Amino acid sequence: MLQQIRPRNARAKRAIAKQEPQAVENPKTALLLRSTSSSSLLHALLTDLHALKRPHSIRFTKKNSIYPFQDPSSLEFFSQKNDASLLVFASHSKKRPHGLTWIRCFGGRVLDMLELGVVEETARTLQQFKGEKAAMGVKPLLSFSGAQFESPTSNAYTLAKNMFVDFFRGAETKKVDVEGLQMLIAFFAGEDSPEGKAMIQMRVWRIITKSGAKVPRVEVEEMGPRIDFRIGRIREADGGMWKEAMKKPKGMEAKVKKNVETDLVGDKIGRIHLGKQDLRELQTRKMKGLKRGRDSDEDESRQRVEEEEDIISVDAALDCDARSHLKAPEWMSGGGQHLKDEVRQTSEDVFTLKPTLIRLVSRFCIAPLDVLKIRLQLQIHSLADPLSRPRKLRFSTLETFRNILQEEGATAFWKGNLSAELLYINYGAIQFSSYRITNQALKPLNLSNGTEAFLSGAVAGASATTLTYPLDLLRTRFAAQGSDRVYQSFRGAIRDIWRDEGVKGYFQGLGAGIGQVVPYMGLFFAGYETLRPLLAPVQLPLGSGDAIAGVTAGVLAKTGVFPLDLIRKRLQVQGPARARYVGGTIPAYGHGVWRTGRSIIRREGCRGLYRGLGVGLVKSAPASAITMWTYERALKVMKELEGFE
């Protein structure tokens, strides 16, 4: 057992905590050294192993009088002094020629050792192979071929495999770039023969990938070194020390699930406990006496018809009552008074239960487009210079969609949907109420139709944007966070922003929001009011002239104010957690819309202000067309009902 050291102060406690098992261990450092009787072949092979292991390798050039299997204290001293848990010791003698002893340490003490003799006749160094070599620090592919390596019982070959993996594996990683796969290290072990144990053959190849086709062509070229090992002496690990070395950190143990097992194939088997079955209630055969009579069927059908008639009459009464309260606002009607007269009912009458549910469902359906647009708007690389893009941000619209789906799952497209739903409902109610109040206030001024519509729409948009802006900011921040969750919940986000940024944190980028909404609403209503009379004489099927006017006005208004929308998104993610959002490279912009716009143009060009415009038009233009077409049709129906009454 290892000696348990109790810390005397905080510094010693931190030092001991660093030596405890970690969830992700650092790459192991190897120390290469030789004895006083080392050969020139071993000297060259140590140089080659040092080149393959770099940068996690240390090589001593001086000779050391050490006998590992007799007194390993010097090796333990070197291991502690250089923080190296792997050692390779080269020694040469007449009895054991060209020997490489592979040593592993744990806690500053030798864990196990394996002596491998090098066959001089077949050995070739790295310098004897001509051609290009693999880059330093690449993570190699390891291959072990032979039944000896897969033995269920511990032997010299399984120990050699374990040591080779520890020596060459490098840093832990979940993803490897294909361009980084440049080296393959293969180990072969044959069957034992009467002459002795099978040798272990080590071969190193350089991987060459040739592109130009759909599937890249892969070739290998031997780059050296080439080594054949003979099995020598072995010192296995002590049971207590091995158990301590294999100890896992807290939280890494697999949780045991009750009544769930895994078989040898890997399939999960579950056990379900059912209550006691009452077989007396089980019907074993059908009997004529159990069938219902004709009279009972007729009575039941008659009762069902009466219930359906009652439901229909109740629905009809509710619909008539709703129509009597939903008077048609004349600012969406035809003629020169379009978008001028006041909305006769308040937003509480307009936004009833059914339209609200429809808005919630429609908002839920377009949420993936909103998340995709926000992710595109937060990419900061220059569109004019592809080389300036960070590797993790080289995504087009389709690649961004695929990347979100693969790394975060399908539910990531609905991040921030709760904030967006609340924003969508409250924004519409405040907007139409403000429009009604502003329209009434502007009546005594006798302004033109276009001017009155522009001012009313601008004031309505500014009021709705200001009052619902905290919800818009929360929607953007939830959509911008990736696998690393900045905010755990809606309530937690409100609390964290209040604690870290204060009241101003809820209104980051409000100037860009108002600057976007005011001209957008004005341009949209004015553009729709201008285009609709021009398309009125044209006979289009199903009254699609209103839809064409709505989509055209929406596209023009959205394109005109889209740079302000992008600036607003960039400013909304400013704050203490700016580096934790997707990409992690969002710069810190100065206060003010114009400064942010100039910074974006200087860094990304003018095209950077229109990042994600295509997705924004796909989301907003059809919605504008459907909204105007539906409203005109409903307005016409309600006018007819009003005239009938």
Coordinates of C-alpha atoms in Angstrom, one line a residue, residues 75-549:
L75 CA 14.6 5.5 -11.2
E76 CA 12.1 6.6 -8.6
F77 CA 14.2 9.6 -7.9
F78 CA 14.3 10.6 -11.6
S79 CA 10.5 10.0 -11.9
Q80 CA 9.7 12.4 -9.0
K81 CA 12.2 15.0 -10.0
N82 CA 11.0 15.2 -13.7
D83 CA 7.3 14.4 -13.0
A84 CA 7.6 11.5 -15.5
S85 CA 5.5 8.4 -14.9
L86 CA 7.0 6.5 -17.9
L87 CA 10.6 5.5 -18.2
V88 CA 12.6 3.6 -20.9
F89 CA 16.0 2.4 -19.7
A90 CA 18.6 1.2 -22.3
S91 CA 21.3 -1.3 -21.2
H92 CA 23.6 -3.7 -23.0
S93 CA 25.5 -6.8 -21.7
K94 CA 26.7 -10.1 -23.1
K95 CA 24.0 -12.0 -21.3
R96 CA 21.2 -9.6 -22.2
P97 CA 22.2 -7.7 -25.4
H98 CA 20.5 -4.6 -26.5
G99 CA 17.8 -4.4 -23.8
L100 CA 15.1 -1.8 -23.4
T101 CA 13.4 -1.8 -20.0
W102 CA 9.9 -0.2 -20.0
I103 CA 9.0 1.1 -16.6
R104 CA 5.8 2.6 -15.2
C105 CA 5.6 4.6 -11.9
F106 CA 2.8 5.6 -9.7
G107 CA 3.0 8.0 -6.8
G108 CA 6.8 8.3 -7.2
R109 CA 7.3 4.5 -6.9
V110 CA 7.9 1.8 -9.6
L111 CA 4.6 0.1 -10.5
D112 CA 5.7 -2.6 -13.0
M113 CA 8.6 -3.3 -15.4
L114 CA 9.1 -5.2 -18.7
E115 CA 12.4 -5.9 -20.3
L116 CA 12.4 -6.3 -24.1
G117 CA 15.5 -7.2 -26.1
V118 CA 16.1 -5.6 -29.5
V119 CA 17.0 -7.9 -32.4
E120 CA 20.1 -6.2 -34.0
E121 CA 19.9 -8.0 -37.4
T122 CA 16.4 -6.6 -38.3
A123 CA 16.5 -3.2 -36.5
R124 CA 16.4 -0.1 -38.6
T125 CA 16.4 3.5 -37.3
L126 CA 14.3 6.5 -38.3
Q127 CA 17.2 8.0 -40.3
Q128 CA 17.6 4.9 -42.4
F129 CA 14.2 5.5 -44.0
K130 CA 14.1 8.2 -46.7
G131 CA 11.0 10.4 -47.2
E132 CA 8.9 12.8 -45.3
K133 CA 8.2 12.2 -41.6
A134 CA 5.1 12.8 -39.5
A135 CA 4.7 16.1 -37.7
M136 CA 5.7 16.5 -34.1
G137 CA 2.9 15.9 -31.5
V138 CA 0.4 14.2 -33.7
K139 CA -1.8 11.5 -32.2
P140 CA -0.9 8.2 -33.7
L141 CA -3.2 5.3 -34.6
L142 CA -2.3 2.2 -32.6
S143 CA -2.9 -1.4 -34.0
F144 CA -2.2 -4.7 -32.2
S145 CA -2.4 -7.9 -34.2
G146 CA -2.1 -11.3 -32.6
A147 CA -4.0 -13.6 -30.3
Q148 CA -1.3 -13.1 -27.6
F149 CA -2.4 -9.5 -27.0
E150 CA -6.0 -10.5 -26.4
S151 CA -5.3 -13.2 -23.8
P152 CA -7.8 -13.2 -21.0
T153 CA -5.0 -13.9 -18.5
S154 CA -2.3 -11.5 -17.7
N155 CA 1.0 -12.3 -19.5
A156 CA 4.0 -10.5 -21.0
Y157 CA 2.2 -9.6 -24.2
T158 CA -0.8 -8.0 -22.4
L159 CA 1.6 -6.1 -20.2
A160 CA 3.5 -5.0 -23.3
K161 CA 0.3 -3.8 -25.0
N162 CA -0.7 -1.9 -21.9
M163 CA 2.7 -0.2 -21.7
F164 CA 2.8 0.7 -25.5
V165 CA -0.7 2.2 -25.2
D166 CA 0.4 4.4 -22.2
F167 CA 3.6 5.4 -24.0
F168 CA 2.1 6.4 -27.4
R169 CA -1.5 7.4 -26.7
G170 CA -0.9 11.1 -26.1
A171 CA -3.5 13.5 -24.8
E172 CA -7.1 12.5 -24.3
T173 CA -9.5 13.8 -27.0
K174 CA -13.0 13.1 -28.2
K175 CA -12.5 14.4 -31.8
V176 CA -9.5 14.2 -34.1
D177 CA -9.2 16.1 -37.4
V178 CA -8.7 13.9 -40.4
E179 CA -5.6 16.0 -41.4
G180 CA -4.1 15.1 -38.0
L181 CA -4.1 11.4 -38.7
Q182 CA -0.5 11.2 -40.0
M183 CA 1.0 8.2 -38.2
L184 CA 0.2 4.5 -37.7
I185 CA 2.1 2.4 -35.2
A186 CA 1.4 -1.3 -35.5
F187 CA 2.5 -4.2 -33.3
F188 CA 2.5 -7.9 -34.4
A189 CA 2.8 -11.0 -32.2
G190 CA 2.9 -14.5 -33.6
E191 CA 2.5 -17.9 -32.0
D192 CA 5.0 -19.4 -29.5
S193 CA 7.4 -22.0 -31.0
P194 CA 9.6 -24.7 -29.5
E195 CA 12.5 -22.4 -30.0
G196 CA 11.1 -19.8 -27.6
K197 CA 8.4 -17.1 -27.2
A198 CA 7.1 -15.2 -30.1
M199 CA 8.7 -11.8 -30.9
I200 CA 6.9 -8.5 -30.9
Q201 CA 7.3 -6.6 -34.2
M202 CA 6.9 -2.8 -34.2
R203 CA 6.4 -1.0 -37.5
V204 CA 5.7 2.7 -38.0
W205 CA 4.0 4.1 -41.1
R206 CA 3.1 7.6 -42.3
I207 CA -0.5 8.0 -43.5
I208 CA -1.0 9.8 -46.8
T209 CA -4.5 11.1 -47.7
K210 CA -5.1 12.1 -51.3
S211 CA -8.3 14.1 -51.9
G212 CA -10.0 15.0 -55.2
A213 CA -12.7 12.3 -55.0
K214 CA -15.8 11.9 -52.9
V215 CA -14.0 9.3 -50.7
P216 CA -10.4 10.3 -50.0
R217 CA -7.7 7.8 -51.0
V218 CA -5.5 6.6 -48.1
E219 CA -2.0 5.2 -48.5
V220 CA 0.7 4.3 -46.0
E221 CA 4.5 4.6 -46.3
E222 CA 6.9 3.1 -43.8
M223 CA 8.8 5.9 -42.0
G224 CA 10.6 4.0 -39.2
P225 CA 11.8 2.9 -36.8
R226 CA 11.5 -0.8 -37.4
I227 CA 12.1 -2.9 -34.2
D228 CA 11.7 -6.6 -33.3
F229 CA 11.5 -7.3 -29.5
R230 CA 12.3 -10.4 -27.6
I231 CA 10.5 -10.9 -24.3
G232 CA 12.8 -10.6 -21.3
R233 CA 12.4 -10.2 -17.5
I234 CA 9.0 -9.1 -16.0
R235 CA 8.1 -7.4 -12.7
E236 CA 4.4 -7.2 -12.2
A237 CA 2.6 -4.6 -10.1
D238 CA 1.8 -5.2 -6.4
G239 CA -1.9 -5.9 -5.8
G240 CA -2.5 -3.0 -3.4
M241 CA -0.6 -0.5 -5.5
W242 CA -2.4 -1.7 -8.7
K243 CA -5.7 -1.2 -7.0
E244 CA -4.8 2.3 -5.9
A245 CA -3.5 3.2 -9.4
M246 CA -6.8 2.0 -11.1
K247 CA -8.9 4.0 -8.7
K248 CA -11.4 6.2 -10.5
P249 CA -12.3 9.8 -9.5
K250 CA -15.5 10.6 -7.7
G251 CA -18.5 10.8 -10.0
M252 CA -17.0 8.5 -12.7
E253 CA -18.4 5.3 -11.3
A254 CA -21.3 3.8 -13.3
K255 CA -24.6 4.2 -11.5
V256 CA -26.4 0.9 -10.8
K257 CA -29.9 0.9 -12.2
K258 CA -32.4 -1.2 -10.4
N259 CA -33.9 -4.1 -12.3
V260 CA -31.8 -3.3 -15.4
E261 CA -29.0 -5.7 -16.5
T262 CA -26.7 -6.0 -19.5
D263 CA -26.0 -9.4 -21.1
L264 CA -22.8 -10.6 -22.8
V265 CA -23.8 -9.2 -26.1
G266 CA -24.4 -5.7 -24.7
D267 CA -28.2 -5.7 -24.8
K268 CA -30.1 -4.2 -21.9
I269 CA -32.5 -6.5 -20.1
G270 CA -35.2 -5.0 -17.8
R271 CA -37.3 -6.7 -15.2
I272 CA -40.9 -5.4 -14.7
H273 CA -42.9 -6.3 -11.6
L274 CA -46.7 -6.7 -12.1
G275 CA -49.4 -7.0 -9.6
K276 CA -51.4 -10.1 -8.9
Q277 CA -53.6 -11.0 -11.9
D278 CA -57.3 -11.8 -11.2
L279 CA -58.1 -14.5 -13.8
R280 CA -61.8 -14.4 -12.8
E281 CA -62.2 -11.2 -14.8
L282 CA -60.7 -12.7 -17.9
Q283 CA -63.3 -13.4 -20.6
T284 CA -62.4 -16.7 -22.3
R285 CA -65.1 -16.9 -25.0
K286 CA -67.9 -14.8 -26.5
M287 CA -71.5 -15.6 -25.6
K288 CA -74.7 -14.5 -27.2
G289 CA -76.1 -13.5 -23.9
L290 CA -73.4 -10.9 -23.4
K291 CA -74.3 -9.0 -26.6
R292 CA -76.3 -5.8 -26.3
G293 CA -79.8 -5.6 -27.6
R294 CA -81.0 -3.6 -30.6
D295 CA -83.0 -1.2 -28.4
S296 CA -80.0 -0.3 -26.2
D297 CA -77.9 0.5 -29.3
E298 CA -80.7 2.8 -30.7
D299 CA -81.1 4.6 -27.4
E300 CA -77.3 5.1 -27.1
S301 CA -77.0 6.4 -30.7
R302 CA -80.0 8.7 -30.1
Q303 CA -78.4 10.1 -27.0
R304 CA -75.1 10.6 -28.8
V305 CA -76.8 12.6 -31.6
E306 CA -78.6 14.8 -29.0
E307 CA -75.3 15.5 -27.2
E308 CA -73.6 16.4 -30.5
E309 CA -76.5 18.8 -31.4
D310 CA -76.1 20.5 -28.0
I311 CA -72.4 20.9 -28.5
I312 CA -72.9 22.4 -32.0
S313 CA -75.5 24.8 -30.7
V314 CA -73.2 25.9 -27.9
D315 CA -70.3 26.5 -30.4
A316 CA -72.6 28.4 -32.7
A317 CA -73.7 30.6 -29.9
L318 CA -70.1 31.2 -28.8
D319 CA -69.1 32.0 -32.4
C320 CA -71.9 34.5 -32.9
D321 CA -71.1 36.1 -29.5
A322 CA -67.4 36.4 -30.5
R323 CA -68.4 37.9 -33.9
S324 CA -70.6 40.5 -32.3
H325 CA -67.7 41.6 -30.1
L326 CA -65.0 41.5 -32.8
K327 CA -66.0 44.6 -34.8
A328 CA -63.9 45.0 -37.9
P329 CA -61.2 47.6 -37.6
E330 CA -61.3 49.9 -40.6
W331 CA -57.6 50.6 -40.8
M332 CA -57.2 47.4 -42.8
S333 CA -60.1 47.9 -45.2
G334 CA -60.1 49.2 -48.8
G335 CA -60.3 52.7 -50.1
G336 CA -58.4 55.8 -49.1
Q337 CA -59.2 55.4 -45.4
H338 CA -57.0 52.3 -45.2
L339 CA -54.8 52.2 -42.1
K340 CA -56.3 55.4 -40.8
D341 CA -59.5 55.0 -38.7
E342 CA -59.2 53.8 -35.2
V343 CA -59.3 50.2 -34.0
R344 CA -62.7 50.0 -32.4
Q345 CA -62.0 47.3 -29.9
T346 CA -59.1 46.9 -27.4
S347 CA -56.5 44.3 -27.6
E348 CA -58.3 42.2 -25.0
D349 CA -61.1 41.7 -27.5
V350 CA -58.8 41.1 -30.4
F351 CA -56.5 38.6 -28.7
T352 CA -59.0 35.9 -27.6
L353 CA -58.1 32.4 -26.7
K354 CA -58.2 30.8 -30.2
P355 CA -56.0 33.4 -31.9
T356 CA -53.6 33.3 -29.0
L357 CA -53.2 29.5 -29.3
I358 CA -52.7 29.9 -33.1
R359 CA -49.9 32.4 -32.4
L360 CA -48.3 30.1 -29.9
V361 CA -48.3 27.2 -32.4
S362 CA -47.0 29.3 -35.3
R363 CA -44.3 30.7 -33.1
F364 CA -43.4 27.2 -32.0
C365 CA -43.1 26.1 -35.7
I366 CA -40.8 28.9 -36.8
A367 CA -38.5 28.7 -33.7
P368 CA -35.8 26.6 -35.5
L369 CA -35.4 29.4 -38.1
D370 CA -35.0 32.0 -35.3
V371 CA -32.3 30.0 -33.6
L372 CA -30.5 29.4 -36.9
K373 CA -30.6 33.1 -37.7
I374 CA -29.2 34.1 -34.3
R375 CA -26.4 31.6 -34.6
L376 CA -25.5 33.0 -38.1
Q377 CA -25.6 36.6 -36.9
L378 CA -23.1 35.8 -34.1
Q379 CA -20.4 34.4 -36.4
I380 CA -17.7 37.0 -36.7
H381 CA -15.4 35.9 -39.5
S382 CA -15.0 38.0 -42.6
L383 CA -17.2 36.9 -45.5
A384 CA -14.7 38.4 -48.0
D385 CA -11.7 36.5 -46.6
P386 CA -12.4 32.8 -46.0
L387 CA -8.9 32.3 -44.4
S388 CA -10.0 34.5 -41.5
R389 CA -12.6 32.1 -40.4
P390 CA -11.9 30.0 -37.2
R391 CA -12.1 26.3 -37.9
K392 CA -15.1 25.8 -35.7
L393 CA -17.0 28.6 -37.4
R394 CA -16.7 27.5 -41.0
F395 CA -20.4 26.9 -41.4
S396 CA -22.9 28.0 -44.1
T397 CA -26.6 28.0 -43.3
L398 CA -26.9 24.3 -44.0
E399 CA -23.7 23.4 -42.2
T400 CA -24.8 25.4 -39.2
F401 CA -28.2 23.5 -39.1
R402 CA -26.3 20.2 -39.4
N403 CA -23.8 21.2 -36.7
I404 CA -26.6 22.1 -34.2
L405 CA -28.4 18.9 -34.9
Q406 CA -25.4 16.7 -34.4
E407 CA -23.8 18.4 -31.4
E408 CA -26.8 19.6 -29.4
G409 CA -29.7 17.5 -30.7
A410 CA -33.1 18.5 -32.2
T411 CA -34.3 20.2 -29.0
A412 CA -31.6 22.9 -29.4
F413 CA -33.7 24.5 -32.2
W414 CA -36.3 25.5 -29.5
K415 CA -33.9 27.1 -27.1
G416 CA -35.4 30.3 -25.7
N417 CA -38.8 29.3 -27.0
L418 CA -40.5 30.2 -23.7
S419 CA -39.2 33.8 -23.8
A420 CA -40.1 34.0 -27.5
E421 CA -43.7 32.8 -26.8
L422 CA -44.2 35.4 -24.1
L423 CA -42.6 38.1 -26.3
Y424 CA -44.9 37.2 -29.2
I425 CA -48.1 37.4 -27.2
N426 CA -47.3 40.6 -25.3
Y427 CA -45.7 42.3 -28.2
G428 CA -48.9 42.0 -30.4
A429 CA -51.2 43.2 -27.6
I430 CA -49.1 46.2 -26.8
Q431 CA -48.5 47.1 -30.4
F432 CA -52.2 47.2 -31.5
S433 CA -53.2 49.0 -28.3
S434 CA -50.4 51.7 -28.9
Y435 CA -51.5 51.9 -32.5
R436 CA -55.1 52.7 -31.5
I437 CA -54.1 55.3 -29.0
T438 CA -51.6 57.0 -31.4
N439 CA -54.1 57.0 -34.2
Q440 CA -56.7 58.7 -32.1
A441 CA -54.2 61.4 -31.0
L442 CA -53.1 62.2 -34.6
K443 CA -56.7 62.6 -36.0
P444 CA -57.0 66.3 -35.2
L445 CA -53.8 67.1 -37.1
N446 CA -55.4 66.1 -40.5
L447 CA -52.2 64.3 -41.8
S448 CA -52.1 62.3 -45.0
N449 CA -52.9 58.6 -44.9
G450 CA -49.2 57.5 -45.4
T451 CA -47.8 59.9 -42.8
E452 CA -50.4 59.0 -40.2
A453 CA -49.9 55.3 -40.8
F454 CA -46.1 55.7 -40.6
L455 CA -46.2 57.6 -37.3
S456 CA -48.8 55.3 -35.7
G457 CA -46.8 52.2 -36.7
A458 CA -43.5 53.7 -35.5
V459 CA -44.9 54.7 -32.1
A460 CA -46.6 51.3 -31.7
G461 CA -43.4 49.4 -32.6
A462 CA -41.2 51.5 -30.3
S463 CA -43.6 51.0 -27.3
A464 CA -44.0 47.3 -27.8
T465 CA -40.2 46.9 -28.3
T466 CA -39.3 48.8 -25.1
L467 CA -41.8 47.0 -22.8
T468 CA -41.0 43.5 -24.1
Y469 CA -37.2 44.0 -24.7
P470 CA -36.1 41.9 -21.6
L471 CA -37.9 38.9 -23.1
D472 CA -36.2 39.5 -26.5
L473 CA -32.8 39.6 -24.7
L474 CA -33.4 36.4 -22.9
R475 CA -34.5 34.7 -26.1
T476 CA -31.3 35.7 -27.8
R477 CA -29.1 34.6 -25.0
F478 CA -30.8 31.2 -24.6
A479 CA -30.5 30.6 -28.4
A480 CA -26.8 31.6 -28.4
Q481 CA -25.7 29.2 -25.7
G482 CA -24.5 25.8 -26.9
S483 CA -23.7 22.7 -24.9
D484 CA -22.1 24.8 -22.2
R485 CA -25.3 26.2 -20.6
V486 CA -24.8 29.8 -19.4
Y487 CA -28.2 30.0 -17.8
Q488 CA -29.9 26.9 -16.3
S489 CA -33.5 28.1 -16.3
F490 CA -35.7 31.1 -17.2
R491 CA -35.9 32.3 -13.6
G492 CA -32.2 31.7 -13.1
A493 CA -31.4 33.8 -16.1
I494 CA -33.4 36.7 -14.7
R495 CA -31.7 36.4 -11.4
D496 CA -28.1 36.1 -12.8
I497 CA -28.6 39.1 -15.1
W498 CA -29.9 41.2 -12.2
R499 CA -27.0 40.2 -10.0
D500 CA -24.2 40.6 -12.5
E501 CA -25.4 43.4 -14.8
G502 CA -28.2 45.2 -13.0
V503 CA -31.2 46.8 -14.7
K504 CA -29.1 47.9 -17.7
G505 CA -28.4 44.3 -18.4
Y506 CA -32.0 43.7 -19.5
F507 CA -31.8 46.5 -22.1
Q508 CA -28.5 45.8 -23.8
G509 CA -28.9 47.0 -27.4
L510 CA -32.3 48.7 -26.9
G511 CA -31.2 51.6 -29.1
A512 CA -30.7 49.2 -32.1
G513 CA -34.0 47.5 -31.3
I514 CA -36.0 50.8 -31.4
G515 CA -33.9 52.0 -34.3
Q516 CA -34.9 48.8 -36.2
V517 CA -38.6 48.6 -35.2
V518 CA -39.5 52.2 -35.8
P519 CA -38.5 52.3 -39.5
Y520 CA -39.6 48.7 -40.0
M521 CA -43.1 49.1 -38.8
G522 CA -43.4 52.4 -40.7
L523 CA -41.9 51.1 -43.9
F524 CA -44.0 47.9 -43.7
F525 CA -47.4 49.6 -43.1
A526 CA -46.6 52.4 -45.6
G527 CA -45.3 50.0 -48.2
Y528 CA -48.4 47.7 -47.8
E529 CA -50.7 50.7 -48.0
T530 CA -49.0 51.9 -51.2
L531 CA -48.9 48.5 -52.9
R532 CA -52.4 47.3 -52.0
P533 CA -54.3 50.0 -54.0
L534 CA -52.0 49.3 -57.0
L535 CA -52.8 45.6 -56.9
A536 CA -56.5 46.0 -56.2
P537 CA -57.6 46.3 -59.9
V538 CA -55.7 43.2 -60.8
Q539 CA -57.9 40.1 -60.6
L540 CA -55.8 37.5 -58.7
P541 CA -57.1 34.1 -57.5
L542 CA -58.2 33.9 -53.9
G543 CA -57.4 37.5 -53.3
S544 CA -53.7 36.9 -53.3
G545 CA -53.0 40.5 -54.1
D546 CA -53.0 41.2 -50.4
A547 CA -50.5 38.4 -49.8
I548 CA -48.2 39.7 -52.6
A549 CA -48.4 43.2 -51.1

